[in-house]
């Protein structure tokens, strides 16, 4: 318990100004600070109603309890939100990493472990650029710099190579976390583009095959748009109808369509 010091400014103020309101206000403040000796001396000097002062202190205590309850509720909500985010991070069906500005991995989810064929323990403290194709190291560093400078999500297509697995191409999405500059970290989300690239290549191959057949087919072939305008015609059809390709493309398909069913 704090000792009473009659040289304290508050005590001198009480001696000079003995109004009940002033003494009561000061005494209550000292009670709240835990300076019980000073508060008691203020009561003795000013003749303040002790029961009234205690009642005010009870009100103040009740307000503190309400604030503490609100703080506990806020902390519970914060913990709940963090748990939900952690579950989302862990089970997101995309490889996700948390790295620092040097590229050191601090966390990774289950999808990252599976896609890169490494355990979480092996990934953590691993250097992320080692997972990036050497030809794309500069591109990766540019993404980190852009995310740092703008504070906005940035992305680019980058080649990655997992442990003992073939290299693959992915969209690398990077966003900075709201940390102190000295502890700046980034979320890195990887969207594997392997299937899209394979499908695009397959479509292109089929297009080339059809184009080769279209030009050399022994039968007339044409493509028509919804407005019944020729889009393309092969040489065989031009010969059958007696037009050049340019002339035929300028005409409506309906002009040659005799089907009335």
Short mmCIF file of C-alpha atoms in Angstrom, two decimals:
data_model
loop_
_atom_site.label_atom_id
_atom_site.label_comp_id
_atom_site.label_asym_id
_atom_site.label_seq_id
_atom_site.Cartn_x
_atom_site.Cartn_y
_atom_site.Cartn_z
CA UNK A 1 0.00 0.00 0.00
CA UNK A 2 1.36 3.41 -0.98
CA UNK A 3 2.47 5.67 1.87
CA UNK A 4 0.81 9.04 2.34
CA UNK A 5 3.00 11.94 1.33
CA UNK A 6 1.59 15.31 2.36
CA UNK A 7 3.98 17.01 -0.06
CA UNK A 8 2.26 15.42 -3.06
CA UNK A 9 0.67 17.99 -5.41
CA UNK A 10 -2.72 16.33 -5.04
CA UNK A 11 -2.57 16.61 -1.25
CA UNK A 12 -1.52 20.27 -1.39
CA UNK A 13 -4.39 20.88 -3.79
CA UNK A 14 -6.82 19.34 -1.30
CA UNK A 15 -5.48 21.58 1.47
CA UNK A 16 -5.99 24.71 -0.61
CA UNK A 17 -9.35 23.75 -2.13
CA UNK A 18 -11.63 21.89 0.29
CA UNK A 19 -14.78 21.83 -1.88
CA UNK A 20 -16.56 18.51 -1.44
CA UNK A 21 -16.82 17.87 -5.17
CA UNK A 22 -13.12 18.45 -5.75
CA UNK A 23 -12.08 16.27 -2.82
CA UNK A 24 -14.49 13.49 -3.80
CA UNK A 25 -13.27 13.50 -7.41
CA UNK A 26 -9.63 13.39 -6.34
CA UNK A 27 -10.25 10.70 -3.74
CA UNK A 28 -12.05 8.53 -6.27
CA UNK A 29 -9.18 8.92 -8.72
CA UNK A 30 -6.70 7.87 -6.04
CA UNK A 31 -8.85 4.88 -5.08
CA UNK A 32 -8.85 3.80 -8.72
CA UNK A 33 -5.06 4.10 -8.79
CA UNK A 34 -4.80 1.97 -5.66
CA UNK A 35 -3.54 4.84 -3.50
CA UNK A 36 -5.78 3.94 -0.54
CA UNK A 37 -3.84 5.92 2.09
CA UNK A 38 -4.11 9.12 0.08
CA UNK A 39 -7.82 8.53 -0.57
CA UNK A 40 -8.47 7.92 3.13
CA UNK A 41 -6.62 11.12 4.08
CA UNK A 42 -8.68 13.04 1.52
CA UNK A 43 -11.85 11.75 3.13
CA UNK A 44 -10.65 12.75 6.58
CA UNK A 45 -9.63 16.23 5.43
CA UNK A 46 -12.74 16.99 3.43
CA UNK A 47 -15.47 15.24 5.32
CA UNK A 48 -16.56 13.33 2.22
CA UNK A 49 -19.28 10.70 2.65
CA UNK A 50 -17.35 7.44 2.60
CA UNK A 51 -20.39 5.36 1.62
CA UNK A 52 -21.01 7.61 -1.40
CA UNK A 53 -17.39 7.28 -2.43
CA UNK A 54 -17.59 3.49 -2.12
CA UNK A 55 -20.76 3.50 -4.24
CA UNK A 56 -18.95 5.43 -6.95
CA UNK A 57 -16.10 2.96 -6.76
CA UNK A 58 -18.56 0.06 -7.17
CA UNK A 59 -19.95 1.72 -10.29
CA UNK A 60 -16.44 2.13 -11.60
CA UNK A 61 -15.69 -1.53 -10.81
CA UNK A 62 -18.84 -2.60 -12.65
CA UNK A 63 -17.78 -0.59 -15.67
CA UNK A 64 -14.39 -2.28 -15.58
CA UNK A 65 -16.05 -5.70 -15.42
CA UNK A 66 -18.19 -4.83 -18.46
CA UNK A 67 -15.09 -3.69 -20.33
CA UNK A 68 -13.28 -6.87 -19.34
CA UNK A 69 -16.21 -8.97 -20.54
CA UNK A 70 -16.25 -7.12 -23.85
CA UNK A 71 -12.50 -7.65 -24.13
CA UNK A 72 -12.91 -11.39 -23.44
CA UNK A 73 -15.65 -11.61 -26.10
CA UNK A 74 -13.45 -9.78 -28.58
CA UNK A 75 -10.55 -12.13 -27.85
CA UNK A 76 -12.82 -15.17 -28.26
CA UNK A 77 -14.02 -13.87 -31.63
CA UNK A 78 -10.43 -13.17 -32.63
CA UNK A 79 -9.36 -16.68 -31.63
CA UNK A 80 -12.32 -18.19 -33.48
CA UNK A 81 -11.54 -16.21 -36.63
CA UNK A 82 -7.90 -17.27 -36.42
CA UNK A 83 -8.88 -20.93 -36.07
CA UNK A 84 -11.19 -20.69 -39.09
CA UNK A 85 -8.43 -19.04 -41.13
CA UNK A 86 -5.95 -21.70 -40.02
CA UNK A 87 -8.32 -24.46 -41.13
CA UNK A 88 -8.91 -22.71 -44.45
CA UNK A 89 -5.15 -22.31 -44.91
CA UNK A 90 -4.41 -25.95 -44.05
CA UNK A 91 -7.14 -27.54 -46.20
CA UNK A 92 -7.29 -25.14 -49.15
CA UNK A 93 -7.04 -27.33 -52.30
CA UNK A 94 -4.24 -25.13 -53.63
CA UNK A 95 -0.59 -25.03 -52.53
CA UNK A 96 -0.12 -22.05 -50.21
CA UNK A 97 3.09 -20.80 -48.59
CA UNK A 98 3.99 -18.08 -46.09
CA UNK A 99 7.41 -16.67 -46.92
CA UNK A 100 9.49 -13.68 -45.82
CA UNK A 101 11.10 -11.03 -48.01
CA UNK A 102 14.22 -13.19 -48.38
CA UNK A 103 12.17 -16.09 -49.73
CA UNK A 104 12.48 -18.33 -46.66
CA UNK A 105 9.38 -20.48 -46.13
CA UNK A 106 7.76 -20.10 -42.69
CA UNK A 107 4.61 -22.14 -43.25
CA UNK A 108 2.89 -24.25 -45.89
CA UNK A 109 -0.39 -26.13 -46.17
CA UNK A 110 -1.13 -29.79 -46.90
CA UNK A 111 -1.60 -29.18 -50.63
CA UNK A 112 1.88 -27.63 -50.80
CA UNK A 113 3.38 -30.68 -49.07
CA UNK A 114 1.67 -32.99 -51.56
CA UNK A 115 2.39 -30.98 -54.72
CA UNK A 116 6.07 -30.43 -53.96
CA UNK A 117 6.61 -33.88 -52.46
CA UNK A 118 8.09 -32.51 -49.23
CA UNK A 119 6.99 -32.64 -45.59
CA UNK A 120 6.06 -29.47 -43.72
CA UNK A 121 9.21 -29.82 -41.64
CA UNK A 122 11.31 -30.02 -44.81
CA UNK A 123 9.51 -27.08 -46.42
CA UNK A 124 9.79 -24.77 -43.42
CA UNK A 125 13.07 -22.84 -43.46
CA UNK A 126 13.48 -24.00 -47.09
CA UNK A 127 14.43 -21.33 -49.60
CA UNK A 128 11.37 -20.83 -51.85
CA UNK A 129 13.38 -19.71 -54.92
CA UNK A 130 14.90 -23.21 -54.93
CA UNK A 131 11.44 -24.39 -56.00
CA UNK A 132 11.44 -21.86 -58.84
CA UNK A 133 13.04 -22.52 -62.22
CA UNK A 134 16.37 -20.65 -62.42
CA UNK A 135 15.21 -18.82 -65.53
CA UNK A 136 12.33 -17.33 -63.51
CA UNK A 137 14.25 -16.23 -60.38
CA UNK A 138 14.27 -12.60 -61.50
CA UNK A 139 10.55 -12.76 -62.29
CA UNK A 140 9.85 -14.11 -58.80
CA UNK A 141 11.91 -11.33 -57.18
CA UNK A 142 10.01 -8.75 -59.23
CA UNK A 143 6.73 -10.14 -57.86
CA UNK A 144 7.99 -9.79 -54.27
CA UNK A 145 9.11 -6.21 -54.94
CA UNK A 146 5.77 -5.28 -56.53
CA UNK A 147 3.79 -6.78 -53.64
CA UNK A 148 5.96 -4.86 -51.16
CA UNK A 149 5.68 -1.53 -52.95
CA UNK A 150 1.98 -1.62 -53.86
CA UNK A 151 0.50 -3.67 -51.02
CA UNK A 152 -1.73 -5.26 -53.68
CA UNK A 153 -1.95 -8.87 -54.91
CA UNK A 154 0.29 -9.53 -57.91
CA UNK A 155 0.65 -12.61 -60.10
CA UNK A 156 2.58 -14.01 -63.03
CA UNK A 157 3.17 -17.33 -64.77
CA UNK A 158 6.23 -19.09 -63.38
CA UNK A 159 7.86 -22.49 -63.83
CA UNK A 160 8.28 -24.53 -60.64
CA UNK A 161 9.98 -27.85 -59.97
CA UNK A 162 8.89 -30.06 -57.05
CA UNK A 163 11.19 -32.48 -55.29
CA UNK A 164 11.97 -35.41 -57.63
CA UNK A 165 9.05 -34.56 -59.91
CA UNK A 166 8.73 -32.95 -63.36
CA UNK A 167 8.75 -29.17 -63.65
CA UNK A 168 5.35 -27.52 -64.11
CA UNK A 169 3.97 -24.09 -64.95
CA UNK A 170 1.72 -22.23 -62.52
CA UNK A 171 0.17 -18.87 -61.81
CA UNK A 172 2.08 -17.53 -58.80
CA UNK A 173 -0.09 -15.15 -56.75
CA UNK A 174 1.69 -13.06 -54.11
CA UNK A 175 0.20 -10.70 -51.51
CA UNK A 176 1.99 -9.03 -48.60
CA UNK A 177 0.75 -9.49 -45.04
CA UNK A 178 0.24 -6.50 -42.73
CA UNK A 179 3.40 -6.95 -40.66
CA UNK A 180 6.12 -4.58 -39.57
CA UNK A 181 8.47 -3.74 -42.47
CA UNK A 182 11.31 -5.56 -40.71
CA UNK A 183 9.12 -8.68 -40.46
CA UNK A 184 7.32 -8.42 -43.80
CA UNK A 185 5.81 -11.72 -44.91
CA UNK A 186 3.89 -12.83 -47.97
CA UNK A 187 1.17 -15.31 -48.83
CA UNK A 188 2.06 -17.23 -52.00
CA UNK A 189 -0.77 -19.13 -53.71
CA UNK A 190 0.04 -21.50 -56.57
CA UNK A 191 -2.50 -22.36 -59.28
CA UNK A 192 -1.20 -25.25 -61.36
CA UNK A 193 -1.69 -24.58 -65.07
CA UNK A 194 -0.48 -27.99 -66.28
CA UNK A 195 -3.92 -29.25 -67.35
CA UNK A 196 -4.85 -25.96 -69.02
CA UNK A 197 -1.60 -25.93 -70.97
CA UNK A 198 -2.09 -29.56 -72.02
CA UNK A 199 -5.68 -28.91 -73.09
CA UNK A 200 -4.66 -25.79 -75.02
CA UNK A 201 -1.93 -27.75 -76.79
CA UNK A 202 -4.39 -30.53 -77.62
CA UNK A 203 -6.93 -28.06 -79.01
CA UNK A 204 -4.23 -26.44 -81.13
CA UNK A 205 -3.14 -29.84 -82.43
CA UNK A 206 -6.74 -30.74 -83.34
CA UNK A 207 -7.16 -27.37 -85.03
CA UNK A 208 -4.08 -27.94 -87.17
CA UNK A 209 -5.22 -31.43 -88.10
CA UNK A 210 -8.66 -30.21 -89.08
CA UNK A 211 -7.15 -27.32 -91.03
CA UNK A 212 -4.96 -29.74 -92.99
CA UNK A 213 -7.92 -32.02 -93.71
CA UNK A 214 -10.16 -29.02 -94.54
CA UNK A 215 -7.83 -27.83 -97.27
CA UNK A 216 -7.14 -31.23 -98.85
CA UNK A 217 -10.49 -33.01 -98.42
CA UNK A 218 -11.97 -34.49 -101.64
CA UNK A 219 -15.40 -33.16 -100.65
CA UNK A 220 -16.65 -29.61 -100.31
CA UNK A 221 -16.47 -28.30 -96.73
CA UNK A 222 -17.49 -24.93 -95.35
CA UNK A 223 -18.04 -23.25 -92.00
CA UNK A 224 -21.02 -20.90 -91.57
CA UNK A 225 -21.80 -18.34 -88.83
CA UNK A 226 -25.24 -17.90 -87.18
CA UNK A 227 -26.06 -15.17 -89.73
CA UNK A 228 -25.68 -17.78 -92.50
CA UNK A 229 -22.56 -16.10 -93.81
CA UNK A 230 -19.70 -18.23 -95.03
CA UNK A 231 -16.77 -18.16 -92.61
CA UNK A 232 -14.44 -20.40 -94.57
CA UNK A 233 -14.63 -22.70 -97.58
CA UNK A 234 -12.20 -25.21 -99.00
CA UNK A 235 -10.92 -25.35 -102.54
CA UNK A 236 -13.03 -28.39 -103.44
CA UNK A 237 -16.26 -26.51 -102.61
CA UNK A 238 -15.14 -23.52 -104.66
CA UNK A 239 -14.60 -25.80 -107.65
CA UNK A 240 -17.97 -27.52 -107.17
CA UNK A 241 -19.87 -24.18 -107.05
CA UNK A 242 -17.77 -22.42 -109.66
CA UNK A 243 -16.60 -19.49 -107.52
CA UNK A 244 -13.31 -18.27 -106.20
CA UNK A 245 -12.84 -18.35 -102.43
CA UNK A 246 -13.20 -14.55 -102.23
CA UNK A 247 -16.43 -14.57 -104.26
CA UNK A 248 -17.96 -17.39 -102.26
CA UNK A 249 -17.15 -15.84 -98.89
CA UNK A 250 -18.99 -12.69 -99.96
CA UNK A 251 -22.25 -14.60 -100.53
CA UNK A 252 -24.92 -15.88 -98.16
CA UNK A 253 -25.03 -19.60 -97.46
CA UNK A 254 -28.84 -19.52 -97.80
CA UNK A 255 -28.53 -18.78 -101.50
CA UNK A 256 -27.10 -22.24 -102.07
CA UNK A 257 -29.31 -24.05 -99.56
CA UNK A 258 -32.14 -25.86 -101.39
CA UNK A 259 -33.31 -27.84 -98.37
CA UNK A 260 -36.96 -26.95 -97.54
CA UNK A 261 -37.78 -29.55 -94.94
#
